[in-house]
XYZ file of C-alpha atoms in Angstrom:
766
model
C 224.728 50.909 263.246
C 227.405 53.213 263.806
C 228.241 56.003 265.638
C 231.208 58.337 265.721
C 233.321 58.609 268.479
C 234.737 62.192 269.902
C 238.137 63.704 270.260
C 237.759 63.004 273.781
C 237.235 58.487 273.222
C 233.363 59.153 273.790
C 230.353 58.293 271.570
C 226.570 58.325 272.029
C 226.046 54.821 271.313
C 222.571 53.926 271.945
C 222.258 50.404 274.307
C 218.336 49.852 276.057
C 218.519 48.150 279.165
C 219.352 44.690 279.599
C 221.514 44.622 276.384
C 224.456 42.802 275.201
C 226.170 43.779 272.256
C 229.546 43.153 270.028
C 231.034 46.373 269.452
C 234.418 47.502 267.526
C 235.918 50.870 267.606
C 237.479 51.448 263.883
C 239.362 54.151 262.703
C 238.805 56.584 259.611
C 240.472 53.787 257.346
C 237.779 51.160 258.556
C 240.382 49.386 260.271
C 239.420 47.579 263.371
C 241.566 49.115 266.199
C 239.305 47.322 269.795
C 236.860 45.585 269.886
C 234.759 44.884 273.802
C 230.995 43.384 274.491
C 228.497 46.528 275.914
C 226.214 45.679 278.278
C 225.365 46.955 281.655
C 228.266 46.593 283.284
C 230.639 47.775 280.562
C 230.518 51.552 278.781
C 233.956 51.051 277.241
C 236.220 49.638 274.706
C 239.559 48.580 275.355
C 242.514 46.515 275.079
C 241.290 44.717 277.750
C 238.093 44.760 276.138
C 238.937 43.300 273.588
C 240.937 40.214 274.543
C 237.690 38.672 275.963
C 235.789 39.429 272.907
C 238.130 37.477 271.397
C 237.465 34.634 273.866
C 234.233 34.613 273.622
C 234.814 34.745 269.939
C 237.012 31.885 269.510
C 235.321 30.150 272.467
C 231.876 29.856 270.670
C 230.726 31.890 273.809
C 227.916 33.516 271.611
C 226.224 29.345 271.070
C 225.558 29.155 274.792
C 222.198 29.774 276.221
C 221.452 33.576 277.077
C 222.174 32.724 281.443
C 226.127 31.398 280.563
C 226.370 34.428 277.480
C 225.381 36.911 280.508
C 227.612 34.864 282.879
C 230.648 35.007 281.120
C 229.730 38.986 280.967
C 230.483 39.387 284.743
C 232.456 36.667 285.548
C 235.053 36.624 281.735
C 237.635 38.129 284.045
C 237.819 35.560 287.037
C 238.877 32.181 283.889
C 241.761 30.884 284.943
C 244.571 32.487 282.458
C 242.560 35.667 281.396
C 244.586 37.570 282.760
C 247.660 36.737 281.680
C 246.021 36.538 278.605
C 244.867 40.035 278.260
C 248.478 41.537 278.784
C 248.970 39.539 275.947
C 247.152 41.497 273.591
C 247.079 44.804 275.810
C 251.156 44.778 275.037
C 250.087 43.725 271.757
C 248.006 46.040 271.023
C 250.427 48.753 271.969
C 253.100 47.781 269.420
C 251.065 47.407 266.938
C 247.587 49.239 266.680
C 246.521 47.298 263.958
C 246.485 43.798 265.520
C 243.016 43.163 265.515
C 242.473 44.108 261.174
C 245.547 42.750 260.424
C 244.578 39.113 262.077
C 247.962 39.024 264.353
C 246.050 37.341 267.890
C 244.844 33.845 265.869
C 248.207 32.847 267.720
C 248.258 33.213 270.999
C 244.282 33.727 270.583
C 244.381 29.741 269.665
C 247.015 28.888 272.450
C 245.236 30.275 275.456
C 242.044 28.224 274.318
C 244.077 25.131 273.880
C 244.141 25.382 278.049
C 240.709 24.548 277.626
C 240.795 21.289 276.155
C 241.272 18.091 277.629
C 242.775 15.120 277.135
C 241.826 11.974 278.613
C 244.066 8.719 277.942
C 242.147 6.190 275.321
C 241.877 2.885 277.167
C 240.342 1.455 274.086
C 240.232 2.937 270.477
C 236.939 0.789 269.195
C 234.902 3.442 270.978
C 232.584 5.142 267.703
C 229.840 7.405 268.306
C 226.539 6.148 266.940
C 223.283 5.876 268.240
C 220.568 2.722 268.975
C 218.155 1.567 271.778
C 214.471 0.277 270.642
C 213.456 0.321 274.028
C 215.235 3.490 275.479
C 217.482 6.533 273.429
C 218.625 7.023 270.010
C 220.607 9.684 268.834
C 219.110 11.923 272.418
C 215.289 10.714 270.932
C 212.451 8.759 273.005
C 209.399 7.652 272.014
C 206.857 6.735 275.332
C 203.969 5.641 275.416
C 200.733 8.232 276.117
C 198.327 6.458 275.944
C 196.836 2.797 274.851
C 196.458 4.022 271.243
C 199.292 6.960 270.846
C 202.981 7.802 271.848
C 204.738 10.552 272.145
C 208.390 11.324 270.979
C 210.796 13.414 273.203
C 213.988 15.240 272.419
C 217.490 15.418 274.938
C 219.536 16.969 271.930
C 219.950 20.713 270.513
C 219.674 17.912 267.498
C 216.968 17.953 264.977
C 215.183 15.761 264.215
C 211.483 14.444 261.887
C 209.600 10.580 262.284
C 208.283 8.723 260.109
C 205.494 6.614 261.400
C 204.824 3.022 258.994
C 202.441 0.450 259.715
C 204.098 -2.983 259.619
C 201.486 -5.430 261.176
C 198.248 -5.957 262.824
C 196.814 -8.533 265.014
C 193.049 -9.412 263.948
C 190.401 -9.940 266.488
C 191.288 -12.450 268.209
C 194.225 -13.891 266.471
C 197.727 -15.115 267.991
C 198.923 -14.835 264.601
C 200.264 -11.636 262.808
C 199.579 -10.048 259.124
C 202.269 -8.396 257.837
C 201.532 -5.518 255.672
C 205.025 -4.736 255.276
C 208.258 -6.794 255.552
C 210.499 -3.869 253.847
C 210.338 -0.098 254.342
C 211.289 0.881 250.161
C 212.481 4.011 248.920
C 209.512 5.507 247.744
C 207.683 3.871 250.754
C 204.866 6.638 251.949
C 204.337 7.069 256.168
C 201.273 7.142 257.351
C 202.047 10.021 259.642
C 205.171 11.905 260.246
C 206.064 14.567 262.632
C 208.771 17.383 263.376
C 211.036 16.730 266.636
C 212.057 20.083 267.573
C 215.651 20.308 268.996
C 216.015 20.625 272.817
C 216.644 24.699 273.423
C 215.613 25.511 277.018
C 218.328 26.475 279.310
C 217.447 23.940 282.525
C 220.220 23.869 285.019
C 224.113 24.073 284.716
C 226.725 21.793 286.498
C 230.261 23.332 286.874
C 231.524 26.385 286.833
C 232.167 29.569 284.582
C 235.342 27.402 283.430
C 233.150 24.152 282.236
C 230.721 26.063 280.900
C 232.536 28.384 278.506
C 233.750 24.786 277.074
C 230.201 23.892 276.425
C 230.193 21.567 279.080
C 227.730 20.980 282.473
C 224.489 22.537 280.466
C 221.284 21.160 280.746
C 218.612 21.984 278.392
C 214.893 20.492 279.345
C 213.467 18.136 277.189
C 211.085 18.936 274.501
C 208.529 17.031 274.354
C 206.190 15.973 270.817
C 203.125 14.613 270.200
C 200.729 12.973 271.186
C 200.702 11.319 267.987
C 198.079 8.439 267.357
C 199.255 5.325 266.272
C 195.262 3.595 265.530
C 193.477 0.396 265.634
C 191.719 -1.181 263.040
C 187.945 -1.877 264.105
C 189.097 -5.268 263.852
C 192.045 -5.215 265.442
C 193.597 -6.272 268.487
C 197.281 -4.944 267.949
C 199.267 -2.711 265.264
C 203.042 -2.904 264.557
C 204.644 0.681 263.530
C 207.920 1.100 262.735
C 208.991 4.374 263.438
C 211.847 5.864 261.014
C 213.316 8.893 262.984
C 215.969 11.283 260.753
C 217.820 14.091 261.635
C 221.330 15.883 261.999
C 224.119 13.124 261.850
C 227.541 12.516 260.501
C 227.808 8.688 260.130
C 226.359 6.509 257.352
C 222.897 5.631 257.825
C 222.608 2.123 259.132
C 219.449 2.196 257.277
C 218.093 2.813 253.414
C 216.336 6.303 253.550
C 213.026 6.186 251.815
C 213.152 9.697 249.068
C 211.104 11.355 251.473
C 213.472 10.856 254.522
C 216.865 11.824 253.217
C 215.284 14.689 251.393
C 214.104 15.612 254.971
C 217.046 14.882 256.485
C 219.343 17.199 253.731
C 216.336 19.827 254.557
C 217.446 19.255 258.598
C 221.497 19.382 257.809
C 220.776 22.372 255.960
C 218.228 24.073 258.612
C 220.708 22.745 261.924
C 223.676 24.800 260.061
C 222.350 27.888 259.447
C 219.740 28.184 262.424
C 222.208 27.151 265.354
C 225.947 28.153 264.377
C 226.221 30.367 260.965
C 222.867 32.375 262.162
C 224.267 32.899 265.671
C 227.549 34.054 263.705
C 226.394 36.179 261.379
C 224.396 38.111 264.132
C 228.055 39.047 266.112
C 228.940 40.837 263.010
C 225.241 42.615 261.875
C 224.775 43.009 266.246
C 220.900 45.124 265.486
C 219.549 41.478 265.126
C 220.430 39.730 268.033
C 217.782 38.120 270.194
C 215.200 39.090 267.949
C 215.088 37.102 264.608
C 212.660 33.960 263.879
C 213.768 30.550 262.741
C 213.569 31.194 259.294
C 214.973 34.161 259.731
C 217.330 34.110 256.260
C 216.855 30.184 256.158
C 215.505 30.310 252.191
C 218.427 32.989 251.262
C 220.963 30.645 253.111
C 219.025 27.367 250.779
C 220.032 29.433 247.985
C 223.656 30.412 248.702
C 224.327 26.053 249.780
C 222.062 25.605 246.582
C 225.047 27.400 244.497
C 228.142 26.333 246.746
C 228.305 22.329 246.103
C 231.741 22.263 247.916
C 230.193 23.185 251.372
C 227.616 20.842 251.121
C 229.498 18.408 250.579
C 231.359 19.234 253.536
C 228.633 19.279 256.385
C 227.092 16.222 254.512
C 230.790 14.134 255.638
C 230.655 15.741 259.446
C 233.251 18.931 258.717
C 231.333 21.922 259.808
C 234.346 23.638 261.184
C 236.188 23.743 257.853
C 232.311 24.268 256.660
C 231.705 27.740 258.615
C 234.695 28.622 258.166
C 234.091 28.582 253.849
C 230.583 30.228 255.181
C 232.066 32.815 256.126
C 235.024 33.334 253.317
C 232.229 32.941 250.827
C 230.783 35.724 252.630
C 233.860 38.272 250.524
C 234.752 36.560 247.894
C 231.909 34.359 245.944
C 228.890 36.150 243.897
C 226.354 34.035 246.113
C 227.754 34.643 249.536
C 227.789 38.139 248.706
C 224.079 37.923 247.849
C 223.188 35.460 251.064
C 224.739 38.797 252.887
C 222.960 41.415 251.011
C 219.069 39.371 251.164
C 219.851 38.525 255.412
C 220.959 42.335 255.624
C 217.485 43.560 253.744
C 216.090 40.844 256.028
C 217.103 42.867 258.870
C 216.320 46.001 257.528
C 212.916 45.527 256.825
C 212.002 43.825 260.082
C 212.802 47.054 261.917
C 211.543 48.631 259.425
C 208.451 47.394 259.813
C 208.266 47.628 263.924
C 205.780 49.695 266.030
C 208.480 51.934 267.094
C 210.779 54.290 266.174
C 214.085 52.420 264.657
C 217.820 54.321 264.005
C 218.560 51.436 261.252
C 218.992 53.022 258.236
C 219.990 50.693 255.122
C 220.994 53.450 252.464
C 223.168 54.984 254.813
C 224.055 52.106 257.347
C 224.010 49.575 254.752
C 224.549 50.077 250.976
C 226.935 52.355 250.310
C 230.798 51.681 250.115
C 232.139 53.114 252.909
C 229.218 50.391 255.026
C 230.099 47.617 252.770
C 234.140 48.016 253.082
C 233.374 48.128 257.447
C 231.584 45.060 257.188
C 234.338 42.920 254.539
C 236.621 43.910 257.626
C 234.123 42.999 260.729
C 233.968 39.654 258.716
C 237.197 39.166 258.072
C 238.460 38.706 261.637
C 235.677 36.888 263.036
C 236.155 34.142 259.894
C 239.588 34.281 261.615
C 237.865 33.049 265.043
C 236.198 30.851 263.619
C 238.266 28.615 262.633
C 239.549 28.155 266.733
C 235.836 26.989 267.353
C 235.930 23.499 268.597
C 233.217 22.829 266.775
C 233.823 18.799 267.962
C 232.043 20.276 271.062
C 229.600 21.960 269.535
C 228.246 19.521 268.355
C 229.059 16.298 270.288
C 225.696 15.832 270.180
C 225.237 15.002 266.482
C 228.708 13.111 266.159
C 226.858 10.730 268.574
C 224.305 10.154 266.293
C 222.965 8.031 263.728
C 220.897 9.781 260.658
C 218.424 7.017 260.779
C 217.146 5.636 263.761
C 214.423 2.713 263.906
C 211.744 2.372 266.970
C 208.641 0.137 267.107
C 205.957 1.039 268.391
C 202.827 -0.708 269.053
C 198.531 -0.181 270.247
C 197.429 -3.451 271.784
C 194.084 -3.617 273.077
C 195.029 -5.984 275.857
C 197.567 -3.755 278.786
C 199.522 -6.125 280.644
C 203.225 -5.848 280.060
C 205.672 -7.310 282.280
C 209.217 -5.645 283.834
C 211.512 -5.533 282.730
C 210.795 -5.995 278.990
C 214.221 -7.771 277.615
C 216.973 -8.059 280.193
C 220.235 -10.987 280.790
C 220.451 -12.979 283.374
C 223.946 -15.505 284.155
C 222.921 -19.558 284.817
C 221.854 -20.043 289.110
C 220.659 -16.051 289.984
C 217.489 -15.421 289.696
C 216.119 -12.162 288.043
C 212.436 -10.540 289.752
C 209.272 -10.613 287.133
C 206.635 -7.970 287.472
C 202.567 -7.878 285.772
C 201.273 -4.537 285.232
C 197.660 -4.319 284.559
C 195.726 -0.773 284.601
C 192.307 -3.154 284.070
C 190.277 -2.593 287.230
C 188.580 -4.958 289.164
C 185.201 -5.015 291.545
C 183.868 -6.607 294.681
C 185.169 -10.224 294.522
C 187.097 -10.454 291.834
C 190.940 -10.958 291.859
C 193.724 -11.074 289.727
C 194.682 -14.984 288.303
C 198.133 -15.123 286.526
C 199.660 -18.283 283.784
C 202.942 -17.666 283.685
C 204.422 -19.930 281.241
C 208.614 -20.284 279.477
C 209.934 -23.250 277.095
C 211.978 -24.607 279.693
C 215.007 -24.988 277.370
C 217.033 -22.141 279.162
C 215.058 -21.625 282.426
C 212.194 -21.564 284.543
C 209.957 -19.588 286.767
C 209.023 -19.220 290.110
C 207.668 -18.653 292.995
C 207.728 -19.853 296.803
C 207.597 -23.636 296.468
C 205.938 -23.578 292.603
C 208.993 -24.208 290.299
C 208.586 -25.202 286.626
C 207.836 -24.243 282.635
C 204.449 -22.993 284.078
C 203.009 -22.093 286.881
C 199.564 -19.796 287.960
C 200.021 -17.764 290.740
C 197.608 -15.218 292.690
C 200.807 -12.396 293.313
C 201.881 -10.530 289.978
C 205.511 -11.040 290.575
C 207.658 -14.119 290.020
C 211.591 -15.292 289.435
C 213.274 -16.672 286.109
C 215.413 -18.806 287.918
C 218.560 -20.503 284.700
C 219.711 -23.774 285.749
C 222.198 -24.328 282.833
C 225.489 -25.831 282.558
C 227.726 -23.026 281.277
C 228.476 -25.996 279.084
C 225.016 -25.989 277.786
C 225.375 -22.742 276.498
C 225.845 -20.958 273.053
C 227.249 -17.240 273.271
C 223.493 -15.998 273.586
C 220.359 -17.512 274.879
C 216.788 -16.291 274.666
C 214.353 -17.184 276.246
C 210.402 -15.836 276.418
C 208.351 -15.703 279.541
C 204.762 -14.882 278.754
C 202.376 -14.137 282.142
C 198.548 -14.488 281.018
C 196.195 -12.411 283.233
C 192.633 -13.632 284.131
C 190.045 -11.776 286.290
C 188.319 -14.643 287.715
C 184.603 -14.083 289.404
C 183.378 -16.830 291.422
C 184.557 -20.138 289.505
C 184.049 -17.988 286.345
C 188.106 -16.684 284.912
C 187.932 -14.335 281.908
C 191.351 -12.920 279.802
C 192.013 -9.760 280.988
C 195.666 -9.816 277.835
C 199.057 -11.726 277.590
C 202.342 -9.697 278.029
C 205.695 -10.828 276.949
C 209.718 -11.084 278.140
C 212.474 -11.746 276.778
C 215.645 -12.760 278.789
C 218.630 -14.011 277.571
C 221.005 -16.210 279.377
C 224.404 -15.676 279.423
C 227.212 -18.286 280.195
C 229.628 -14.844 280.763
C 228.204 -11.446 282.151
C 229.537 -7.672 281.324
C 231.214 -5.662 283.781
C 231.745 -1.993 283.879
C 235.291 -0.505 284.945
C 237.068 0.492 286.038
C 235.130 -0.175 289.905
C 235.210 1.934 293.295
C 237.590 4.072 291.798
C 237.600 8.347 293.779
C 237.251 11.031 290.925
C 237.158 14.714 292.339
C 235.611 17.858 289.973
C 237.539 18.887 287.341
C 238.804 14.778 286.225
C 237.775 12.697 284.064
C 237.353 8.760 283.679
C 237.127 6.556 280.406
C 234.525 3.767 281.202
C 234.010 0.837 279.096
C 232.989 -2.692 279.374
C 234.403 -6.110 279.484
C 233.463 -9.952 279.898
C 233.909 -11.136 283.291
C 237.587 -12.813 282.650
C 238.863 -9.744 280.764
C 237.830 -9.740 276.938
C 236.321 -7.321 274.914
C 234.052 -9.416 273.024
C 231.515 -5.992 271.872
C 233.274 -5.660 268.974
C 231.700 -4.807 265.303
C 232.617 -8.385 262.682
C 231.438 -9.335 259.534
C 228.037 -10.709 260.849
C 226.822 -8.938 264.064
C 226.841 -4.799 264.614
C 226.809 -3.923 268.313
C 225.678 -0.602 270.393
C 225.964 0.459 274.587
C 223.957 2.767 275.494
C 225.012 4.715 278.197
C 223.294 6.416 280.607
C 224.171 7.814 283.804
C 222.415 10.266 286.643
C 224.627 13.418 285.847
C 224.139 14.821 289.437
C 227.821 15.224 289.868
C 229.284 15.307 285.428
C 228.050 14.233 282.462
C 229.610 11.741 278.957
C 231.582 14.336 276.707
C 231.684 16.823 279.721
C 228.083 17.411 277.941
C 225.814 14.209 277.617
C 223.543 12.063 280.282
C 222.711 10.035 277.446
C 225.051 8.765 275.071
C 225.863 5.480 272.778
C 228.996 4.255 270.868
C 229.886 1.377 268.941
C 232.798 0.474 271.167
C 232.751 -0.703 274.548
C 234.180 2.276 275.979
C 232.713 6.507 276.679
C 234.219 9.004 278.556
C 232.795 10.323 281.715
C 233.980 13.680 282.938
C 233.490 15.212 286.796
C 232.215 18.293 286.556
C 231.190 19.206 290.565
C 233.334 20.660 292.058
C 231.309 21.602 295.449
C 230.092 18.204 296.568
C 231.874 16.905 299.351
C 230.853 13.204 298.554
C 228.445 11.050 296.605
C 227.529 8.685 294.435
C 227.668 8.688 290.799
C 225.628 5.875 289.000
C 225.238 4.880 285.167
C 224.079 2.407 283.205
C 225.067 0.625 279.752
C 222.905 -1.291 277.572
C 224.226 -3.412 275.407
C 222.679 -4.514 271.905
C 223.556 -6.640 268.424
C 221.961 -6.947 265.644
C 223.042 -9.405 262.632
C 223.492 -7.205 259.286
C 220.712 -7.480 257.376
C 218.252 -6.656 259.961
C 216.448 -3.812 261.402
C 215.702 -5.238 265.137
C 218.634 -5.039 267.839
C 218.716 -7.528 270.284
C 219.329 -6.468 273.836
C 222.167 -8.710 275.476
C 223.360 -7.409 278.687
C 222.003 -4.581 281.236
C 225.322 -3.165 282.348
C 225.665 -1.072 285.934
C 228.284 0.765 286.881
C 229.194 3.550 289.975
C 231.889 6.046 290.547
C 232.387 8.163 293.834
C 232.906 11.751 293.606
C 234.879 13.779 296.166
C 235.620 17.063 296.664
C 236.967 16.663 300.762
C 239.419 18.752 301.892
C 240.702 15.213 303.923
C 240.762 13.258 300.904
C 243.070 13.727 298.153
C 242.385 12.651 294.747
C 244.857 11.728 291.950
C 244.587 9.458 288.809
C 247.905 9.160 286.974
C 248.505 6.491 284.014
C 250.832 3.827 285.525
C 255.462 4.516 284.733
C 258.045 2.085 284.176
C 260.827 3.124 286.308
C 264.793 2.117 285.116
C 267.893 0.528 287.439
C 270.409 -0.078 287.321
C 273.145 -2.219 290.142
C 275.848 -3.387 287.808
C 278.931 -4.664 288.236
C 282.077 -4.128 287.342
C 281.827 -8.139 286.259
C 277.845 -7.951 285.984
C 275.479 -6.855 284.248
C 271.875 -6.154 286.526
C 268.955 -3.733 284.922
C 265.751 -3.852 284.999
C 262.641 -2.299 284.941
C 259.948 -1.859 287.627
C 255.947 -1.253 286.290
C 254.637 1.001 289.219
C 251.933 3.602 290.367
C 254.121 6.697 291.747
C 252.448 7.987 295.172
C 253.357 10.787 297.267
C 254.222 10.970 300.758
C 252.181 13.349 302.209
C 253.112 14.327 305.819
C 249.909 14.829 306.853
C 248.180 11.051 305.218
C 246.541 8.755 308.088
C 245.474 6.403 304.977
C 246.595 6.106 301.051
C 243.837 3.500 298.745
C 245.229 2.839 295.202
C 242.894 1.690 292.673
C 244.319 -0.494 289.626
C 242.124 -0.084 286.153
C 242.506 0.816 282.635
C 244.567 -2.121 281.012
C 244.533 -2.178 277.603
C 245.181 -6.018 277.812
C 243.677 -8.578 280.396
C 246.069 -8.148 283.190
C 246.272 -9.624 286.674
C 246.273 -6.206 288.935
C 243.480 -4.551 286.599
C 240.301 -3.689 289.746
C 242.635 -4.378 292.352
C 242.643 -2.472 295.350
C 244.675 -1.816 298.038
C 245.572 -0.267 301.324
C 247.679 0.817 303.615
C 249.087 3.572 306.526
C 252.336 5.586 306.470
C 254.900 3.393 308.321
C 253.310 0.641 306.085
C 255.073 -0.601 302.258
C 252.352 -0.917 299.879
C 252.462 -4.820 299.110
C 253.820 -4.680 295.505
C 254.728 -7.328 294.070
C 258.844 -6.343 293.755
C 261.046 -4.319 295.446
C 262.919 -1.466 293.624
C 266.010 -1.661 293.976
C 267.290 1.098 296.862
C 264.787 2.070 297.595
C 264.780 2.594 301.179
C 262.155 1.700 303.848
C 258.677 0.631 303.020
C 259.599 1.397 299.114
C 260.218 5.143 299.044
C 261.642 6.564 296.575
C 262.580 11.063 296.548
C 260.260 10.926 299.045
C 257.520 8.718 296.769
C 256.168 5.610 297.309
C 257.266 2.454 294.653
C 254.189 0.824 294.110
C 255.265 -2.072 291.567
C 252.312 -4.536 289.952
C 255.318 -6.568 288.092
C 259.986 -6.327 286.448
C 261.553 -7.759 284.112
C 265.271 -7.420 284.292
C 268.206 -9.376 283.462
C 271.142 -10.717 285.597
C 274.434 -11.691 283.591
C 277.850 -11.418 282.824
C 278.798 -8.498 282.056
C 278.215 -6.368 278.402
C 279.111 -3.903 276.285
C 275.169 -3.603 275.254
C 274.439 -3.926 279.119
C 272.189 -0.569 279.802
C 270.687 -0.515 276.000
C 268.461 -3.562 277.402
C 266.630 -0.807 279.407
C 264.882 0.451 276.282
C 263.371 -2.177 275.687
C 261.599 -2.731 278.867
C 259.987 0.078 278.656
C 258.555 -0.695 275.277
C 257.611 -4.334 277.792
C 254.364 -2.599 279.134
C 253.677 0.279 276.909
C 250.974 -2.156 275.621
C 249.995 -2.154 279.122
C 248.193 0.844 279.553
C 246.676 1.108 282.619
C 246.107 3.595 285.911
C 245.772 3.744 289.130
C 243.739 5.595 290.968
C 245.316 7.398 294.265
C 242.911 8.257 297.673
C 244.953 10.004 300.341
C 242.986 10.585 303.547
C 244.886 13.411 305.740
C 244.280 15.391 309.200
C 243.579 18.364 309.017
């Protein structure tokens, strides 16, 4: 829509109450001079609104939920660095009114956007994002029981997916033997039923500040459920097994081959996700008349045609380069016939939609679009927006897709028996107890009781209740302990034991079988632990969580025989993985967590990591271990929290005849005049090291428990108002040589492979 501007700089632009729209001021040559977002609180376009609009486009604010966008409209000026950015853009416009038309804003906008990017020191670069967990979340999707014969699917990601159900086996009535229907799902296999899994788009809540939200961090979306989906049992069946194969948008190659139908659906989902969630929002910033009024199919067919004529863009989509795919798509709107056809179809759909509205509209196809002047105008708008698309942090916008798999496989069962054991899978080390609980929905009548018959193979462990202990016991209560008393030397890496419970109803002397439940337990030689442990972070800080065995070895490494996956979950009270996710899964042993809450005085954030493995040719995943961790979040004004990389400080105390030089590996802790206590936890070493996860405390006037002193340090190992907390040292002392000082670089290099960080908490008085 166009509105004239009079000589005084005023315009009678029409904008309904409560609506916001991107607006551009153009001269008689259709050059963009100024821009801004018009809304109830802003009725002007100037250099400052131009700066805010450039950030809005470059940061991709328009991809955020409606409440976040409106928060930005009123709080953009409070963003760190925004005043300076506005001054920069204002001066550049004063120097050259053609700044926007020439695209000369790109460099300062890119520089400003980089201030919002945070880098976390990688502890283990082996971590690569994918997603698998057959009993929990896979790629943000969870399958869960609705009732004994149906399931529901829940999506926690803004990612599009589709589920295919295949009946693969059943057990006949009264039989414990399974009849296999499908041992392998081939390319031509047809699903019994399939269901679209809609993405979660409904805004739920936020965590953090406008700075976090602007960068797509801390935004919570409401879980979206699909179903129920029936998994029927035949009249002669006690149990039926279904493989649920979920295909969805993802960048990594599939772990399992897809059927023809699944492959076709996956390709459709990729196009749909890219268009509806990335391209359509960009187009609505250029053709703002449609903003907020388009439905899910608006312009999709036109885009499908465009993509069929642009194989290069599809290749970018398929390999996960969505940033260049988006940039090229916008560019093609200008230079490619298929792109111009998409633009024409999009505009026609836009006008038709408004033309058919019951209320009058001010849009006119010929006046506003189908003429040379309008074509030239929109060509220049597209060029400006194209430059901002190049600056989008697409890794953030596609984080959920990047952490997902093209196809995930779940197993669902319809069972007439309703007996279950919790946990259904777990791990334990020798000489520790694992509590097991049997549950049934069956109700007792008067005079009836339950009898539980527990059994194991006895190879790696036994069941125990009170004084009863053995490979099989009978109880009147629904809880027992599993305990392994195997010698560590007799165990392999993985040692699986199955515990079975048969539940009976006892009425007088008669026992009637209700059903049977099973659980699988892995008896491990060494447990995994989550590190770092016992550290404290404040709002805005990040940490790399990682898993290791208790002997300091990381064995979650892909090899020729096995694949590993780790599913991570957090309570999300104070932060999220990578700033955006409450659940994620990695192929390696590590994942970033970012604290977003800057208000809570102190609280505990909890984590759970489920580690799975499978053979290269297998489709089933086996739980190896469940690992728990936690950290403290503190924004207490009486606590200063620092998280720093360890350093090497070199020294030279050589004499005229002696070469005495060295390097101390240390945490540098600032002295605070109001300190009453210092606490330092060492973590994040890239190799096993004796100081890993060690915590030390001291008070002013005391010396940190250093392993070595720093030559020349004052009392309490203080140098230049800093404690030198040394945990290792390398040095040489010998006759004077010409190359004496060259050894200092060597000592620095010695400690580089170790990495390491120090979590520092300084408690102060008022």
